[in-house]
Amino acid sequence: MKNGNRLVRKTIYALLTVAFAAAGVWSSGARAEDVPAKKPVELQGAGATFPYPLYSKWIAEYAKVNPGVRINYQSIGSGGGIRQLTARTVDFGASDAPMTDSALTQAGRPILHIPTTLGAVVLAFNLPNVTSLTLTPEVIAGLFLGEITSWNDPKLVALNPAAKLPKKPVTIVHRADGSGTTAVFTDYLARVSPAWKEKVGNGLSVKFPTGLGAKGNEGVAGQLKTSPGAIGYVELAYAKQTGLSVASLKNSSGAVVQPTIEALTAAAAGLSKREGALEGDLRLSLVNSAEPTAWPIASFTYILLDARPTDAAQGAALRAFLDWALHDGQAFAPPLHYAPLPKELIKRVETMLKAVD
């Protein structure tokens, strides 16, 4: 029996020795409590508020299956995300608006744009006793240019004859910070309104002719919620979360559409018809799509990362997370009012991620 116990002890000791050696611990005199726990890989990200509800869900779900990776994401706006990535104070940035050529030059290194989901910028409004509203590109431009100032303006009444539009001033609410949502919205207005393009233009931050500014999509939604007579642009998830009414829009084909998952998917469906769209760097605009059923203010949102990460472990962890987001993570998009990426786009992104070194 003693010989048997001695054999068991020798076997256990041998196994522990191998385990400790594999963990980088000296086998001689080592104890289990001396083995250092594997340090989690930490990833810091910052940027767009547009996808924050989905990114928060992804990070929570990913932690369940990959506890060795900790991801922190700060929802500070696309402009802030681009600035922090450029300054290398985060491991990844996030933006609804692709970086401009000048911003990429300023970064001084290759930055990849990885589309993660499709979202809708909507016109949310707070109008007592009115829950249904239809708007055209011309009327939206008129509102945000400050040319339509009352809810009973003849142009609004003509579009909404069944609505009891009050004789009440229109309050415009817009973003006050550098915002990808603003870039998407003003890109749309610049494409559908020559007057807007000439007087205001488009970008992460523009000088709005009228209205109140609020920080983040959550700030705009909060301002709208507490301001009867107000209208503003927000990402759909924020309008849904705060119970705001959302206007239907007339798209480029003349159809009146609502911001459904199907309408968002339709906005991206035309990509395969655009020559070279899936062969470049994927800095793409989906606004004012020619697809008959498309939501006209749709957008990809992007994770921005270094093509040549300086930390190999963090780079590998970020690629693994993005691969999960492109596949398993897409199932979490529709319940939060985002649309999954087209399959052909996912294949293109897979190729891009494999090239990261």
CSV table of C-alpha atoms in Angstrom, one decimal:
chain,number,residue,atom,x,y,z
A,1,MET,CA,0.0,0.0,0.0
A,2,LYS,CA,2.9,2.4,0.8
A,3,ASN,CA,4.5,1.7,-2.5
A,4,GLY,CA,1.1,2.4,-4.2
A,5,ASN,CA,0.7,5.7,-2.3
A,6,ARG,CA,4.3,6.7,-3.2
A,7,LEU,CA,3.5,6.0,-6.9
A,8,VAL,CA,0.4,8.1,-6.7
A,9,ARG,CA,2.3,11.0,-5.1
A,10,LYS,CA,5.0,10.8,-7.7
A,11,THR,CA,2.5,10.8,-10.5
A,12,ILE,CA,0.7,13.9,-9.1
A,13,TYR,CA,4.0,15.6,-8.5
A,14,ALA,CA,5.1,14.9,-12.0
A,15,LEU,CA,1.8,16.3,-13.4
A,16,LEU,CA,2.1,19.5,-11.2
A,17,THR,CA,5.7,19.9,-12.4
A,18,VAL,CA,4.6,19.9,-16.0
A,19,ALA,CA,1.7,22.3,-15.3
A,20,PHE,CA,3.9,24.7,-13.4
A,21,ALA,CA,6.6,24.6,-16.0
A,22,ALA,CA,4.0,25.3,-18.7
A,23,ALA,CA,2.9,28.3,-16.7
A,24,GLY,CA,6.4,29.6,-16.5
A,25,VAL,CA,6.9,28.8,-12.8
A,26,TRP,CA,10.0,26.9,-11.4
A,27,SER,CA,9.1,23.3,-10.7
A,28,SER,CA,11.4,23.0,-7.7
A,29,GLY,CA,9.5,23.9,-4.5
A,30,ALA,CA,6.6,25.5,-6.4
A,31,ARG,CA,3.1,25.6,-4.7
A,32,ALA,CA,-0.2,26.0,-6.4
A,33,GLU,CA,-0.8,29.4,-4.7
A,34,ASP,CA,2.4,30.6,-6.2
A,35,VAL,CA,1.2,30.2,-9.8
A,36,PRO,CA,0.3,33.7,-11.1
A,37,ALA,CA,-3.2,34.0,-12.5
A,38,LYS,CA,-3.2,34.8,-16.2
A,39,LYS,CA,-3.7,38.5,-16.6
A,40,PRO,CA,-6.8,39.5,-18.6
A,41,VAL,CA,-6.3,41.3,-21.9
A,42,GLU,CA,-7.9,44.8,-21.6
A,43,LEU,CA,-9.2,46.7,-24.5
A,44,GLN,CA,-10.1,50.4,-24.3
A,45,GLY,CA,-12.4,51.9,-26.9
A,46,ALA,CA,-14.3,55.2,-27.4
A,47,GLY,CA,-16.5,56.9,-29.9
A,48,ALA,CA,-19.9,56.9,-31.4
A,49,THR,CA,-23.1,57.0,-29.3
A,50,PHE,CA,-25.0,55.7,-32.3
A,51,PRO,CA,-24.2,52.0,-31.7
A,52,TYR,CA,-23.7,52.2,-27.9
A,53,PRO,CA,-26.8,50.1,-27.0
A,54,LEU,CA,-25.6,47.3,-29.3
A,55,TYR,CA,-21.9,47.6,-28.3
A,56,SER,CA,-22.9,47.4,-24.6
A,57,LYS,CA,-24.9,44.2,-25.3
A,58,TRP,CA,-22.0,42.7,-27.3
A,59,ILE,CA,-19.4,43.5,-24.6
A,60,ALA,CA,-21.6,41.9,-21.9
A,61,GLU,CA,-22.3,38.8,-24.0
A,62,TYR,CA,-18.7,38.4,-25.1
A,63,ALA,CA,-17.5,38.5,-21.5
A,64,LYS,CA,-19.6,35.4,-20.8
A,65,VAL,CA,-17.7,33.3,-23.3
A,66,ASN,CA,-14.3,35.0,-23.1
A,67,PRO,CA,-13.7,36.1,-19.5
A,68,GLY,CA,-10.0,36.6,-20.3
A,69,VAL,CA,-10.8,39.7,-22.3
A,70,ARG,CA,-12.1,42.9,-20.7
A,71,ILE,CA,-13.5,45.6,-23.0
A,72,ASN,CA,-14.4,49.1,-21.9
A,73,TYR,CA,-16.2,51.4,-24.3
A,74,GLN,CA,-16.8,55.1,-23.7
A,75,SER,CA,-19.7,56.6,-25.6
A,76,ILE,CA,-18.3,60.0,-26.3
A,77,GLY,CA,-19.3,60.7,-29.9
A,78,SER,CA,-17.6,59.9,-33.2
A,79,GLY,CA,-15.4,63.0,-33.2
A,80,GLY,CA,-14.0,62.1,-29.8
A,81,GLY,CA,-13.4,58.5,-30.8
A,82,ILE,CA,-11.4,59.5,-33.9
A,83,ARG,CA,-9.3,62.0,-31.8
A,84,GLN,CA,-8.5,59.4,-29.2
A,85,LEU,CA,-7.6,56.7,-31.7
A,86,THR,CA,-5.4,59.2,-33.5
A,87,ALA,CA,-3.7,60.1,-30.2
A,88,ARG,CA,-3.3,56.4,-29.4
A,89,THR,CA,-5.1,56.8,-26.1
A,90,VAL,CA,-7.5,53.9,-26.9
A,91,ASP,CA,-7.1,50.6,-28.6
A,92,PHE,CA,-10.0,51.2,-31.0
A,93,GLY,CA,-12.2,54.0,-32.0
A,94,ALA,CA,-15.8,54.1,-33.3
A,95,SER,CA,-17.6,56.3,-35.7
A,96,ASP,CA,-20.7,56.4,-37.9
A,97,ALA,CA,-18.9,58.7,-40.3
A,98,PRO,CA,-15.8,57.3,-42.1
A,99,MET,CA,-12.6,59.2,-41.4
A,100,THR,CA,-11.8,61.7,-44.1
A,101,ASP,CA,-8.6,61.5,-46.1
A,102,SER,CA,-7.2,64.4,-44.1
A,103,ALA,CA,-8.0,62.7,-40.8
A,104,LEU,CA,-6.3,59.5,-42.0
A,105,THR,CA,-3.3,61.6,-43.0
A,106,GLN,CA,-3.2,63.2,-39.6
A,107,ALA,CA,-3.3,59.8,-37.9
A,108,GLY,CA,0.0,59.1,-39.6
A,109,ARG,CA,-0.6,55.3,-39.9
A,110,PRO,CA,-3.0,52.9,-41.7
A,111,ILE,CA,-6.4,52.8,-40.0
A,112,LEU,CA,-9.0,50.2,-40.9
A,113,HIS,CA,-12.8,50.8,-41.1
A,114,ILE,CA,-14.7,47.7,-39.9
A,115,PRO,CA,-18.5,48.0,-40.4
A,116,THR,CA,-20.3,46.4,-37.5
A,117,THR,CA,-24.0,47.0,-38.0
A,118,LEU,CA,-26.6,49.0,-39.9
A,119,GLY,CA,-28.6,51.7,-38.1
A,120,ALA,CA,-31.2,54.4,-38.8
A,121,VAL,CA,-31.0,58.1,-38.2
A,122,VAL,CA,-34.6,59.1,-37.6
A,123,LEU,CA,-36.6,62.3,-37.1
A,124,ALA,CA,-38.1,62.0,-33.6
A,125,PHE,CA,-40.6,64.5,-32.4
A,126,ASN,CA,-42.6,65.5,-29.3
A,127,LEU,CA,-46.0,66.8,-30.4
A,128,PRO,CA,-49.0,66.4,-28.0
A,129,ASN,CA,-51.8,64.4,-29.6
A,130,VAL,CA,-49.8,63.7,-32.7
A,131,THR,CA,-48.0,60.3,-33.1
A,132,SER,CA,-47.9,60.0,-36.9
A,133,LEU,CA,-46.1,62.3,-39.2
A,134,THR,CA,-44.8,62.2,-42.7
A,135,LEU,CA,-41.9,64.3,-44.0
A,136,THR,CA,-40.2,64.9,-47.3
A,137,PRO,CA,-36.6,65.9,-48.0
A,138,GLU,CA,-37.7,69.4,-48.8
A,139,VAL,CA,-39.6,69.8,-45.6
A,140,ILE,CA,-36.8,68.4,-43.4
A,141,ALA,CA,-34.4,70.9,-45.0
A,142,GLY,CA,-36.9,73.7,-44.5
A,143,LEU,CA,-37.3,72.8,-40.8
A,144,PHE,CA,-33.5,72.6,-40.0
A,145,LEU,CA,-32.8,75.7,-42.1
A,146,GLY,CA,-35.3,77.6,-40.0
A,147,GLU,CA,-37.6,78.3,-42.9
A,148,ILE,CA,-40.5,76.3,-41.4
A,149,THR,CA,-41.1,77.6,-38.0
A,150,SER,CA,-44.7,76.5,-37.0
A,151,TRP,CA,-46.3,73.1,-36.8
A,152,ASN,CA,-49.3,74.3,-38.8
A,153,ASP,CA,-47.2,75.5,-41.7
A,154,PRO,CA,-49.0,74.8,-45.0
A,155,LYS,CA,-46.3,72.4,-46.2
A,156,LEU,CA,-46.6,70.2,-43.1
A,157,VAL,CA,-50.4,70.3,-43.2
A,158,ALA,CA,-50.5,69.3,-46.8
A,159,LEU,CA,-48.3,66.2,-46.0
A,160,ASN,CA,-50.4,65.3,-42.9
A,161,PRO,CA,-54.0,66.2,-43.6
A,162,ALA,CA,-55.3,63.8,-41.0
A,163,ALA,CA,-53.1,65.1,-38.2
A,164,LYS,CA,-54.2,67.9,-35.9
A,165,LEU,CA,-51.1,70.0,-36.2
A,166,PRO,CA,-51.2,72.8,-33.7
A,167,LYS,CA,-50.3,76.5,-34.2
A,168,LYS,CA,-47.2,76.0,-32.1
A,169,PRO,CA,-43.6,77.0,-32.7
A,170,VAL,CA,-41.2,74.3,-34.0
A,171,THR,CA,-38.2,73.7,-31.7
A,172,ILE,CA,-35.2,72.1,-33.5
A,173,VAL,CA,-32.9,69.9,-31.5
A,174,HIS,CA,-29.4,68.9,-32.9
A,175,ARG,CA,-26.1,67.6,-31.7
A,176,ALA,CA,-23.7,70.0,-29.9
A,177,ASP,CA,-20.7,67.7,-30.1
A,178,GLY,CA,-18.7,66.2,-33.0
A,179,SER,CA,-21.0,63.5,-34.1
A,180,GLY,CA,-21.2,60.7,-36.7
A,181,THR,CA,-24.9,60.9,-36.4
A,182,THR,CA,-24.7,64.5,-37.5
A,183,ALA,CA,-22.3,63.6,-40.3
A,184,VAL,CA,-24.9,61.0,-41.6
A,185,PHE,CA,-27.8,63.4,-41.2
A,186,THR,CA,-26.1,66.4,-42.9
A,187,ASP,CA,-24.7,64.1,-45.6
A,188,TYR,CA,-28.3,63.2,-46.4
A,189,LEU,CA,-29.5,66.9,-46.4
A,190,ALA,CA,-26.6,67.9,-48.6
A,191,ARG,CA,-27.6,65.3,-51.1
A,192,VAL,CA,-31.3,66.2,-51.2
A,193,SER,CA,-31.2,70.0,-50.7
A,194,PRO,CA,-29.0,72.3,-52.7
A,195,ALA,CA,-29.8,75.1,-50.3
A,196,TRP,CA,-28.6,73.1,-47.3
A,197,LYS,CA,-25.4,72.1,-49.2
A,198,GLU,CA,-24.7,75.7,-50.0
A,199,LYS,CA,-25.6,77.3,-46.7
A,200,VAL,CA,-24.5,74.6,-44.1
A,201,GLY,CA,-22.8,71.6,-45.7
A,202,ASN,CA,-22.0,68.4,-44.0
A,203,GLY,CA,-19.6,66.9,-41.5
A,204,LEU,CA,-19.1,65.7,-37.9
A,205,SER,CA,-19.9,69.2,-36.7
A,206,VAL,CA,-21.7,72.0,-38.6
A,207,LYS,CA,-23.2,75.4,-37.7
A,208,PHE,CA,-26.9,74.8,-37.5
A,209,PRO,CA,-29.0,77.8,-38.5
A,210,THR,CA,-31.5,77.2,-35.7
A,211,GLY,CA,-32.2,75.1,-32.7
A,212,LEU,CA,-30.9,73.8,-29.4
A,213,GLY,CA,-27.8,71.7,-29.1
A,214,ALA,CA,-27.4,68.6,-26.9
A,215,LYS,CA,-24.6,66.2,-26.3
A,216,GLY,CA,-24.8,62.6,-27.6
A,217,ASN,CA,-27.8,60.7,-29.0
A,218,GLU,CA,-28.9,60.3,-25.4
A,219,GLY,CA,-28.8,64.1,-24.9
A,220,VAL,CA,-30.8,64.8,-28.0
A,221,ALA,CA,-33.4,62.2,-27.1
A,222,GLY,CA,-33.6,63.6,-23.5
A,223,GLN,CA,-34.1,67.1,-24.8
A,224,LEU,CA,-36.8,66.0,-27.2
A,225,LYS,CA,-38.6,64.1,-24.4
A,226,THR,CA,-38.9,67.2,-22.2
A,227,SER,CA,-39.6,69.7,-25.0
A,228,PRO,CA,-43.2,69.7,-26.4
A,229,GLY,CA,-43.1,71.0,-30.0
A,230,ALA,CA,-39.6,69.8,-30.6
A,231,ILE,CA,-38.1,67.7,-33.4
A,232,GLY,CA,-34.6,66.4,-33.9
A,233,TYR,CA,-32.5,63.6,-35.4
A,234,VAL,CA,-31.3,60.6,-33.3
A,235,GLU,CA,-30.4,57.0,-33.8
A,236,LEU,CA,-33.5,54.8,-33.8
A,237,ALA,CA,-32.7,52.8,-30.7
A,238,TYR,CA,-32.7,56.0,-28.6
A,239,ALA,CA,-36.1,57.1,-29.9
A,240,LYS,CA,-37.5,53.7,-29.1
A,241,GLN,CA,-35.9,53.6,-25.6
A,242,THR,CA,-37.4,57.0,-24.7
A,243,GLY,CA,-40.8,56.4,-26.3
A,244,LEU,CA,-40.5,59.2,-28.8
A,245,SER,CA,-42.7,59.2,-32.0
A,246,VAL,CA,-40.7,58.8,-35.2
A,247,ALA,CA,-41.7,60.4,-38.6
A,248,SER,CA,-42.1,58.4,-41.8
A,249,LEU,CA,-40.0,59.7,-44.6
A,250,LYS,CA,-40.5,59.9,-48.4
A,251,ASN,CA,-37.4,58.2,-50.0
A,252,SER,CA,-35.8,58.8,-53.4
A,253,SER,CA,-38.3,56.6,-55.2
A,254,GLY,CA,-41.2,58.6,-53.8
A,255,ALA,CA,-42.3,55.8,-51.4
A,256,VAL,CA,-43.2,56.7,-47.8
A,257,VAL,CA,-41.2,54.4,-45.6
A,258,GLN,CA,-40.6,53.7,-41.9
A,259,PRO,CA,-37.3,52.8,-40.2
A,260,THR,CA,-37.8,49.0,-40.1
A,261,ILE,CA,-35.1,46.4,-40.2
A,262,GLU,CA,-36.2,45.5,-43.7
A,263,ALA,CA,-35.9,49.1,-44.8
A,264,LEU,CA,-32.3,49.3,-43.4
A,265,THR,CA,-31.4,46.0,-45.1
A,266,ALA,CA,-32.7,47.4,-48.4
A,267,ALA,CA,-30.5,50.5,-48.0
A,268,ALA,CA,-27.4,48.2,-48.0
A,269,ALA,CA,-28.7,45.9,-50.7
A,270,GLY,CA,-27.6,48.2,-53.4
A,271,LEU,CA,-23.9,47.8,-52.5
A,272,SER,CA,-23.5,44.7,-54.6
A,273,LYS,CA,-24.6,46.8,-57.6
A,274,ARG,CA,-22.1,49.6,-57.0
A,275,GLU,CA,-18.9,48.8,-58.8
A,276,GLY,CA,-16.0,48.4,-56.5
A,277,ALA,CA,-18.0,49.2,-53.4
A,278,LEU,CA,-16.8,46.0,-51.6
A,279,GLU,CA,-13.3,46.1,-52.9
A,280,GLY,CA,-12.1,49.4,-51.4
A,281,ASP,CA,-11.6,50.5,-47.8
A,282,LEU,CA,-15.4,50.4,-47.0
A,283,ARG,CA,-15.7,54.1,-46.3
A,284,LEU,CA,-19.3,54.1,-47.7
A,285,SER,CA,-22.4,56.2,-47.6
A,286,LEU,CA,-25.9,54.6,-47.7
A,287,VAL,CA,-28.0,57.8,-47.5
A,288,ASN,CA,-30.6,58.5,-50.1
A,289,SER,CA,-30.4,55.0,-51.5
A,290,ALA,CA,-32.1,54.4,-54.9
A,291,GLU,CA,-33.6,51.1,-53.6
A,292,PRO,CA,-37.4,51.5,-53.7
A,293,THR,CA,-38.0,50.3,-50.1
A,294,ALA,CA,-34.9,51.7,-48.5
A,295,TRP,CA,-34.8,54.0,-45.4
A,296,PRO,CA,-33.2,57.2,-46.7
A,297,ILE,CA,-31.0,58.0,-43.7
A,298,ALA,CA,-29.3,54.7,-43.1
A,299,SER,CA,-25.7,54.2,-42.1
A,300,PHE,CA,-23.1,51.7,-41.3
A,301,THR,CA,-21.3,52.3,-38.1
A,302,TYR,CA,-17.6,51.5,-37.9
A,303,ILE,CA,-14.9,50.2,-35.5
A,304,LEU,CA,-11.7,51.9,-36.3
A,305,LEU,CA,-8.4,50.1,-35.5
A,306,ASP,CA,-4.8,50.1,-36.4
A,307,ALA,CA,-3.8,48.0,-39.3
A,308,ARG,CA,-0.5,47.3,-37.5
A,309,PRO,CA,-1.2,47.2,-33.8
A,310,THR,CA,1.7,47.9,-31.5
A,311,ASP,CA,0.6,45.3,-28.9
A,312,ALA,CA,0.2,41.8,-30.4
A,313,ALA,CA,-2.0,40.4,-27.6
A,314,GLN,CA,-4.4,43.3,-27.7
A,315,GLY,CA,-4.4,43.2,-31.5
A,316,ALA,CA,-5.3,39.5,-31.5
A,317,ALA,CA,-8.0,40.0,-28.8
A,318,LEU,CA,-9.6,42.8,-30.7
A,319,ARG,CA,-9.6,40.8,-33.9
A,320,ALA,CA,-11.2,37.9,-32.1
A,321,PHE,CA,-13.9,40.1,-30.6
A,322,LEU,CA,-14.7,41.6,-34.0
A,323,ASP,CA,-14.9,38.2,-35.6
A,324,TRP,CA,-17.4,37.2,-32.9
A,325,ALA,CA,-19.3,40.4,-33.5
A,326,LEU,CA,-19.5,39.8,-37.2
A,327,HIS,CA,-21.0,36.3,-36.7
A,328,ASP,CA,-22.5,35.5,-33.3
A,329,GLY,CA,-23.0,39.2,-32.5
A,330,GLN,CA,-25.3,39.9,-35.4
A,331,ALA,CA,-28.1,38.1,-33.8
A,332,PHE,CA,-28.3,40.7,-31.1
A,333,ALA,CA,-28.8,43.5,-33.6
A,334,PRO,CA,-32.5,43.3,-34.6
A,335,PRO,CA,-34.0,43.3,-31.0
A,336,LEU,CA,-32.1,46.6,-30.4
A,337,HIS,CA,-33.3,48.1,-33.8
A,338,TYR,CA,-30.2,47.6,-35.8
A,339,ALA,CA,-29.9,45.5,-39.0
A,340,PRO,CA,-27.4,42.7,-39.5
A,341,LEU,CA,-24.6,43.2,-42.0
A,342,PRO,CA,-25.1,41.8,-45.5
A,343,LYS,CA,-23.3,38.4,-45.9
A,344,GLU,CA,-21.1,39.6,-48.8
A,345,LEU,CA,-19.9,42.5,-46.7
A,346,ILE,CA,-19.0,40.2,-43.8
A,347,LYS,CA,-16.8,38.1,-46.2
A,348,ARG,CA,-15.0,41.2,-47.2
A,349,VAL,CA,-14.4,42.3,-43.6
A,350,GLU,CA,-13.1,38.8,-42.7
A,351,THR,CA,-10.5,39.3,-45.4
A,352,MET,CA,-9.5,42.7,-44.0
A,353,LEU,CA,-9.1,41.3,-40.5
A,354,LYS,CA,-6.9,38.5,-41.6
A,355,ALA,CA,-4.5,41.1,-43.1
A,356,VAL,CA,-4.0,42.9,-39.8
A,357,ASP,CA,-0.5,42.3,-38.5
